[in-house]
Amino acid sequence: MGAPVLMIPGPIELSPRVLEAAATAPPSHLAPSFVEAYGRSLERMRHVWRAADDSQPMVVAGGGTLAMEMAAWNLLDPGDRVLVVSTGYFSERMAEMLRRAGADVHEIVALPGESPSPHAIGAALSDAHAAGQPFRAVFATHVDTSTGVRVDARAIAAHAREYGALMVFDAVCATGGERLDMAAWGADVVLTASQKALGGPPGLALLVASPDALEARARLRRLPPLALDWHAWTPIWRAYEERRPAYFSTPATSLVLALDAALDEIVSPSAVDAPADRAMATRFAQHERTADAFRAAWAALGLSLVPARPELAANTLSAIRYPEGVDARLVGAIGQRGVVVAGGLHPAIRDQYFRVGHMGHVISREPDLLRTVRAVGEALGELGHEAPVEEAAAAFLDRYAAP
Ligand SMILES: *Cc1c(COP(=O)(O)O)cnc(C)c1O
């Protein structure tokens, strides 16, 4: 059967180059080659995020959760009013972190599979503004990995900007796979982790902060915990960008080498001398095409999605409802066919669906993608839901191979 293929929404399959970089013996954080890799990675983040030249890229050892915590503590004072756009499990985690950081948290909550409309978010911001109690910040999850719902990030950011609120996106399951135009959209913090659509191993928290976000930190009355404090870290990131080593806390040197390789694969596509912007456009288009092909396959198998409408369905993963008569045993039956997928995560519907990640390097591996479609189809059959496996594979290929 060969090695199983990892099709969960992170960690994901690594490319051979990223794997090789990750397996390097950890270099000194002062080694010239490491200084170069770290500095280059920070520079390239601006490119992948499409962030302004005066934005600050940030990399620390940790996960997406740590990146979320950093945003909460560096932007807000106790009592600041924040609006959390809740599309699922990770939005709720953000709300809890903000409460613990002392913020006055207001939520606009969608049913599982739905997103609050940008119009409703604009109305909440407008009402608060009119009442003389404006929101200091809006927090939204670009793709909520628990539902596979992608919010309309551009429209939400436009409303936040209109009412003078900082805009923060938890883009852990999006950055590198979903369209993002940080500067043009006016987002202030876009954060992610290394093990999702960026294509690295787990272990790094990554953020890009706008000048307004840095200004918010500068104006805080309460200092963040030192290990989370952007002021402790920023001189380090700036030094590495200038190709000088610096120390506050030891960087995860092997992971940074892997990140450097992963970012290099994103910004330098195989098409020689394609400009880097074109590289991002190509990357997003590949994720869209792959997701579209999977959706065609799921439809052919008689499956429906958790996202309530096609425009809400993320391109980085599929959240798929179990059909009548099938339950969470499906995940194990798929696993027995050499494909690792994930169960449900949203507490309200946990037992009703499963999740298939399709981001990063694996989306270029057609045999693994077809194996995934067939594994799902055959496992459904084993559990009594007869499904046309070869039709689903053909539906997949039809969209995947489309020009
Ligand atoms: C995975 C994920 C997180 C948490 O990241 P960890 O690295 O597991 O801490 C947060 N938000 C979203 C949207 C995620 O997909």
CSV table of C-alpha atoms in Angstrom, one decimal, residues 80-376:
chain,number,residue,atom,x,y,z
A,80,ASP,CA,-11.1,47.4,25.2
A,81,ARG,CA,-14.2,46.5,23.2
A,82,VAL,CA,-13.6,43.9,20.5
A,83,LEU,CA,-15.9,42.2,18.0
A,84,VAL,CA,-15.3,38.5,17.3
A,85,VAL,CA,-16.8,37.1,14.1
A,86,SER,CA,-17.4,33.6,15.1
A,87,THR,CA,-17.5,30.8,12.5
A,88,GLY,CA,-16.5,27.9,14.7
A,89,TYR,CA,-14.1,26.3,17.0
A,90,PHE,CA,-11.1,28.5,16.4
A,91,SER,CA,-13.1,31.8,16.5
A,92,GLU,CA,-14.4,30.6,19.9
A,93,ARG,CA,-10.8,30.0,21.1
A,94,MET,CA,-9.9,33.5,20.0
A,95,ALA,CA,-12.9,34.9,22.0
A,96,GLU,CA,-11.8,33.0,25.1
A,97,MET,CA,-8.2,34.3,24.7
A,98,LEU,CA,-9.4,37.8,24.4
A,99,ARG,CA,-11.6,37.5,27.5
A,100,ARG,CA,-8.6,36.2,29.5
A,101,ALA,CA,-6.6,39.1,28.2
A,102,GLY,CA,-9.2,41.3,29.7
A,103,ALA,CA,-11.0,42.6,26.6
A,104,ASP,CA,-14.7,43.3,26.5
A,105,VAL,CA,-15.6,40.7,24.0
A,106,HIS,CA,-18.7,40.9,21.8
A,107,GLU,CA,-19.5,38.0,19.4
A,108,ILE,CA,-21.4,37.8,16.2
A,109,VAL,CA,-22.0,34.1,15.9
A,110,ALA,CA,-22.9,32.1,12.8
A,111,LEU,CA,-24.6,28.7,12.8
A,112,PRO,CA,-22.1,25.9,11.9
A,113,GLY,CA,-21.4,26.1,8.2
A,114,GLU,CA,-22.5,29.7,7.9
A,115,SER,CA,-20.7,33.0,8.2
A,116,PRO,CA,-22.1,36.3,9.6
A,117,SER,CA,-22.8,38.5,6.6
A,118,PRO,CA,-20.4,41.4,6.1
A,119,HIS,CA,-23.5,43.6,6.2
A,120,ALA,CA,-24.3,42.4,9.7
A,121,ILE,CA,-20.8,42.9,10.8
A,122,GLY,CA,-20.8,46.5,9.4
A,123,ALA,CA,-24.1,47.1,11.2
A,124,ALA,CA,-22.6,45.9,14.6
A,125,LEU,CA,-19.7,48.3,14.1
A,126,SER,CA,-21.9,51.1,13.0
A,127,ASP,CA,-24.2,50.7,16.0
A,128,ALA,CA,-21.3,50.7,18.5
A,129,HIS,CA,-19.8,53.7,16.8
A,130,ALA,CA,-23.2,55.6,17.0
A,131,ALA,CA,-23.5,54.7,20.6
A,132,GLY,CA,-20.1,56.3,21.4
A,133,GLN,CA,-18.6,52.9,22.3
A,134,PRO,CA,-16.7,52.0,19.1
A,135,PHE,CA,-14.9,48.6,18.8
A,136,ARG,CA,-11.2,48.8,19.1
A,137,ALA,CA,-10.6,45.7,17.0
A,138,VAL,CA,-12.4,43.0,14.9
A,139,PHE,CA,-11.2,39.4,15.0
A,140,ALA,CA,-12.2,37.0,12.3
A,141,THR,CA,-11.1,33.5,11.2
A,142,HIS,CA,-10.2,33.5,7.5
A,143,VAL,CA,-10.9,29.8,7.2
A,144,ASP,CA,-12.4,28.1,10.2
A,145,THR,CA,-10.8,24.7,10.1
A,146,SER,CA,-13.7,23.3,12.2
A,147,THR,CA,-16.3,24.0,9.5
A,148,GLY,CA,-14.4,24.6,6.3
A,149,VAL,CA,-16.0,28.0,6.1
A,150,ARG,CA,-14.1,30.9,4.5
A,151,VAL,CA,-15.3,34.4,5.4
A,152,ASP,CA,-15.3,37.3,3.0
A,153,ALA,CA,-12.1,38.8,4.5
A,154,ARG,CA,-11.9,41.7,2.2
A,155,ALA,CA,-15.4,42.9,2.9
A,156,ILE,CA,-15.0,42.4,6.7
A,157,ALA,CA,-11.7,44.3,6.7
A,158,ALA,CA,-13.4,47.2,4.7
A,159,HIS,CA,-16.0,47.6,7.4
A,160,ALA,CA,-13.4,47.5,10.2
A,161,ARG,CA,-11.4,50.2,8.5
A,162,GLU,CA,-14.5,52.3,7.9
A,163,TYR,CA,-15.1,52.4,11.7
A,164,GLY,CA,-11.5,52.8,12.8
A,165,ALA,CA,-11.1,49.3,14.3
A,166,LEU,CA,-8.0,47.2,14.0
A,167,MET,CA,-8.6,44.1,11.8
A,168,VAL,CA,-7.1,40.8,12.8
A,169,PHE,CA,-7.4,37.6,10.8
A,170,ASP,CA,-6.6,34.1,12.2
A,171,ALA,CA,-5.5,32.8,8.8
A,172,VAL,CA,-3.9,29.6,10.2
A,173,CYS,CA,-5.6,27.4,7.7
A,174,ALA,CA,-5.5,30.0,4.9
A,175,THR,CA,-2.3,31.8,4.4
A,176,GLY,CA,-0.5,30.4,1.4
A,177,GLY,CA,-3.6,28.7,0.1
A,178,GLU,CA,-6.4,31.3,0.0
A,179,ARG,CA,-6.2,34.7,-1.7
A,180,LEU,CA,-4.8,37.3,0.7
A,181,ASP,CA,-4.0,40.9,-0.1
A,182,MET,CA,-3.1,42.2,3.4
A,183,ALA,CA,-2.2,45.8,2.5
A,184,ALA,CA,-4.9,46.4,-0.1
A,185,TRP,CA,-7.6,44.9,2.2
A,186,GLY,CA,-6.4,47.0,5.1
A,187,ALA,CA,-5.8,44.1,7.5
A,188,ASP,CA,-3.7,44.9,10.6
A,189,VAL,CA,-2.6,41.5,11.7
A,190,VAL,CA,-2.7,38.3,9.7
A,191,LEU,CA,-1.4,35.3,11.6
A,192,THR,CA,-0.7,31.7,10.8
A,193,ALA,CA,1.4,28.6,11.7
A,194,SER,CA,4.0,26.7,9.8
A,195,GLN,CA,2.2,23.4,9.4
A,196,LYS,CA,-0.8,24.4,7.3
A,197,ALA,CA,-1.1,26.0,3.9
A,198,LEU,CA,2.5,27.4,4.1
A,199,GLY,CA,3.8,23.8,3.8
A,200,GLY,CA,6.2,23.5,6.7
A,201,PRO,CA,6.5,21.2,9.7
A,202,PRO,CA,4.6,22.2,12.9
A,203,GLY,CA,6.4,24.4,15.3
A,204,LEU,CA,6.4,28.1,14.2
A,205,ALA,CA,3.9,30.9,14.8
A,206,LEU,CA,3.9,33.5,12.1
A,207,LEU,CA,2.3,37.0,12.0
A,208,VAL,CA,2.5,40.1,9.9
A,209,ALA,CA,1.6,43.3,11.7
A,210,SER,CA,0.7,46.6,10.0
A,211,PRO,CA,2.1,50.0,11.1
A,212,ASP,CA,-1.2,50.6,12.9
A,213,ALA,CA,-0.9,47.4,14.8
A,214,LEU,CA,2.7,48.3,15.9
A,215,GLU,CA,1.4,51.7,16.9
A,216,ALA,CA,-1.3,50.0,19.0
A,217,ARG,CA,1.4,48.0,20.9
A,218,ALA,CA,3.4,51.2,21.4
A,219,ARG,CA,0.4,52.8,23.1
A,220,LEU,CA,-0.5,50.0,25.4
A,221,ARG,CA,-0.9,50.9,29.1
A,222,ARG,CA,-0.5,47.3,30.2
A,223,LEU,CA,2.6,45.5,29.2
A,224,PRO,CA,2.2,42.0,27.5
A,225,PRO,CA,3.9,39.0,29.1
A,226,LEU,CA,7.6,39.4,28.1
A,227,ALA,CA,7.8,36.3,25.9
A,228,LEU,CA,4.8,37.5,23.9
A,229,ASP,CA,5.9,41.1,23.7
A,230,TRP,CA,6.4,42.5,20.2
A,231,HIS,CA,8.8,45.1,21.7
A,232,ALA,CA,11.1,42.4,22.9
A,233,TRP,CA,11.1,40.6,19.6
A,234,THR,CA,11.0,43.3,17.0
A,235,PRO,CA,14.7,44.3,17.3
A,236,ILE,CA,15.5,40.7,16.7
A,237,TRP,CA,13.4,40.4,13.5
A,238,ARG,CA,14.8,43.7,12.2
A,239,ALA,CA,18.4,42.6,12.9
A,240,TYR,CA,17.9,39.3,11.0
A,241,GLU,CA,16.3,41.2,8.1
A,242,GLU,CA,19.5,43.3,8.1
A,243,ARG,CA,21.4,40.0,8.1
A,244,ARG,CA,22.8,40.5,11.6
A,245,PRO,CA,22.2,37.8,14.3
A,246,ALA,CA,20.6,38.9,17.5
A,247,TYR,CA,19.2,37.2,20.6
A,248,PHE,CA,16.2,37.3,22.8
A,249,SER,CA,15.1,33.7,22.9
A,250,THR,CA,16.6,30.9,20.8
A,251,PRO,CA,14.9,30.6,17.4
A,252,ALA,CA,13.9,27.1,16.3
A,253,THR,CA,16.7,27.0,13.8
A,254,SER,CA,15.8,23.8,11.9
A,255,LEU,CA,12.3,24.9,11.6
A,256,VAL,CA,13.3,28.2,10.2
A,257,LEU,CA,15.4,26.4,7.6
A,258,ALA,CA,12.3,24.4,6.6
A,259,LEU,CA,10.2,27.6,6.5
A,260,ASP,CA,12.8,29.2,4.2
A,261,ALA,CA,12.5,26.2,1.9
A,262,ALA,CA,8.7,26.3,2.0
A,263,LEU,CA,8.5,30.0,1.3
A,264,ASP,CA,11.0,29.6,-1.5
A,265,GLU,CA,8.7,27.0,-3.1
A,266,ILE,CA,5.8,29.4,-2.8
A,267,VAL,CA,7.4,32.5,-4.3
A,268,SER,CA,9.7,30.9,-6.9
A,269,PRO,CA,7.5,28.7,-9.0
A,270,SER,CA,8.9,26.2,-11.4
A,271,ALA,CA,8.0,28.4,-14.3
A,272,VAL,CA,11.4,30.1,-14.6
A,273,ASP,CA,11.5,33.9,-14.2
A,274,ALA,CA,7.8,34.2,-13.5
A,275,PRO,CA,7.4,37.3,-11.3
A,276,ALA,CA,6.7,36.5,-7.7
A,277,ASP,CA,3.2,38.1,-7.8
A,278,ARG,CA,2.4,35.7,-10.6
A,279,ALA,CA,3.7,32.9,-8.3
A,280,MET,CA,1.1,33.8,-5.7
A,281,ALA,CA,-1.7,34.0,-8.3
A,282,THR,CA,-0.6,30.5,-9.6
A,283,ARG,CA,-0.5,29.1,-6.1
A,284,PHE,CA,-4.1,30.4,-5.2
A,285,ALA,CA,-5.4,29.1,-8.6
A,286,GLN,CA,-3.9,25.6,-7.9
A,287,HIS,CA,-5.7,25.5,-4.6
A,288,GLU,CA,-8.9,26.6,-6.1
A,289,ARG,CA,-8.7,24.1,-8.9
A,290,THR,CA,-7.9,21.3,-6.5
A,291,ALA,CA,-10.7,22.2,-4.1
A,292,ASP,CA,-13.1,22.4,-7.0
A,293,ALA,CA,-12.1,19.0,-8.2
A,294,PHE,CA,-12.6,17.5,-4.7
A,295,ARG,CA,-16.0,19.1,-4.5
A,296,ALA,CA,-17.0,17.5,-7.8
A,297,ALA,CA,-15.8,14.2,-6.4
A,298,TRP,CA,-17.7,14.5,-3.2
A,299,ALA,CA,-20.9,15.4,-5.1
A,300,ALA,CA,-20.4,12.4,-7.3
A,301,LEU,CA,-20.2,10.2,-4.2
A,302,GLY,CA,-23.5,11.7,-3.0
A,303,LEU,CA,-21.9,13.7,-0.2
A,304,SER,CA,-22.7,17.3,0.9
A,305,LEU,CA,-20.6,19.9,2.6
A,306,VAL,CA,-20.8,21.6,5.9
A,307,PRO,CA,-20.4,25.1,4.4
A,308,ALA,CA,-23.9,26.2,3.6
A,309,ARG,CA,-23.2,27.8,0.3
A,310,PRO,CA,-20.5,27.3,-2.4
A,311,GLU,CA,-19.0,30.7,-1.9
A,312,LEU,CA,-18.3,29.9,1.8
A,313,ALA,CA,-16.4,26.6,1.0
A,314,ALA,CA,-12.7,27.0,1.7
A,315,ASN,CA,-10.1,25.9,-0.8
A,316,THR,CA,-7.7,24.5,1.8
A,317,LEU,CA,-10.0,21.7,3.2
A,318,SER,CA,-13.3,20.0,2.7
A,319,ALA,CA,-15.7,19.5,5.6
A,320,ILE,CA,-18.0,16.8,4.5
A,321,ARG,CA,-21.2,15.5,6.1
A,322,TYR,CA,-21.6,11.8,6.6
A,323,PRO,CA,-24.4,10.5,4.5
A,324,GLU,CA,-27.4,8.8,6.0
A,325,GLY,CA,-26.5,5.6,7.9
A,326,VAL,CA,-22.7,6.4,8.0
A,327,ASP,CA,-20.9,7.6,11.1
A,328,ALA,CA,-17.4,8.5,12.4
A,329,ARG,CA,-16.2,4.9,11.7
A,330,LEU,CA,-15.7,6.2,8.2
A,331,VAL,CA,-12.5,8.0,9.3
A,332,GLY,CA,-11.0,4.7,10.3
A,333,ALA,CA,-12.2,2.9,7.2
A,334,ILE,CA,-10.5,5.6,5.0
A,335,GLY,CA,-7.4,5.3,7.1
A,336,GLN,CA,-7.2,1.6,6.5
A,337,ARG,CA,-6.9,2.5,2.8
A,338,GLY,CA,-3.8,4.5,3.5
A,339,VAL,CA,-5.3,7.9,3.6
A,340,VAL,CA,-5.3,9.9,6.9
A,341,VAL,CA,-8.3,12.2,7.2
A,342,ALA,CA,-9.7,14.1,10.2
A,343,GLY,CA,-13.0,13.7,12.1
A,344,GLY,CA,-15.3,16.6,13.0
A,345,LEU,CA,-14.2,19.4,15.4
A,346,HIS,CA,-17.1,21.8,15.8
A,347,PRO,CA,-18.7,20.8,19.1
A,348,ALA,CA,-22.2,21.3,17.8
A,349,ILE,CA,-21.8,18.9,14.9
A,350,ARG,CA,-18.7,16.9,15.7
A,351,ASP,CA,-20.2,13.5,15.0
A,352,GLN,CA,-21.8,14.5,11.7
A,353,TYR,CA,-18.9,15.2,9.4
A,354,PHE,CA,-15.2,14.6,8.6
A,355,ARG,CA,-12.5,16.7,7.1
A,356,VAL,CA,-10.0,16.3,4.3
A,357,GLY,CA,-7.2,18.8,4.0
A,358,HIS,CA,-6.0,19.8,0.5
A,359,MET,CA,-3.2,22.4,0.8
A,360,GLY,CA,0.4,22.8,0.0
A,361,HIS,CA,2.7,20.4,-1.8
A,362,VAL,CA,0.2,17.5,-1.9
A,363,ILE,CA,-2.1,19.3,-4.3
A,364,SER,CA,0.5,18.7,-7.0
A,365,ARG,CA,0.5,14.9,-6.4
A,366,GLU,CA,-2.3,13.7,-8.5
A,367,PRO,CA,-2.0,10.0,-7.6
A,368,ASP,CA,-2.3,10.9,-3.9
A,369,LEU,CA,-5.4,13.0,-4.6
A,370,LEU,CA,-7.0,10.2,-6.6
A,371,ARG,CA,-6.1,7.8,-3.9
A,372,THR,CA,-8.0,10.0,-1.4
A,373,VAL,CA,-11.1,10.1,-3.6
A,374,ARG,CA,-11.1,6.4,-4.0
A,375,ALA,CA,-10.4,5.7,-0.3
A,376,VAL,CA,-13.4,7.8,0.7
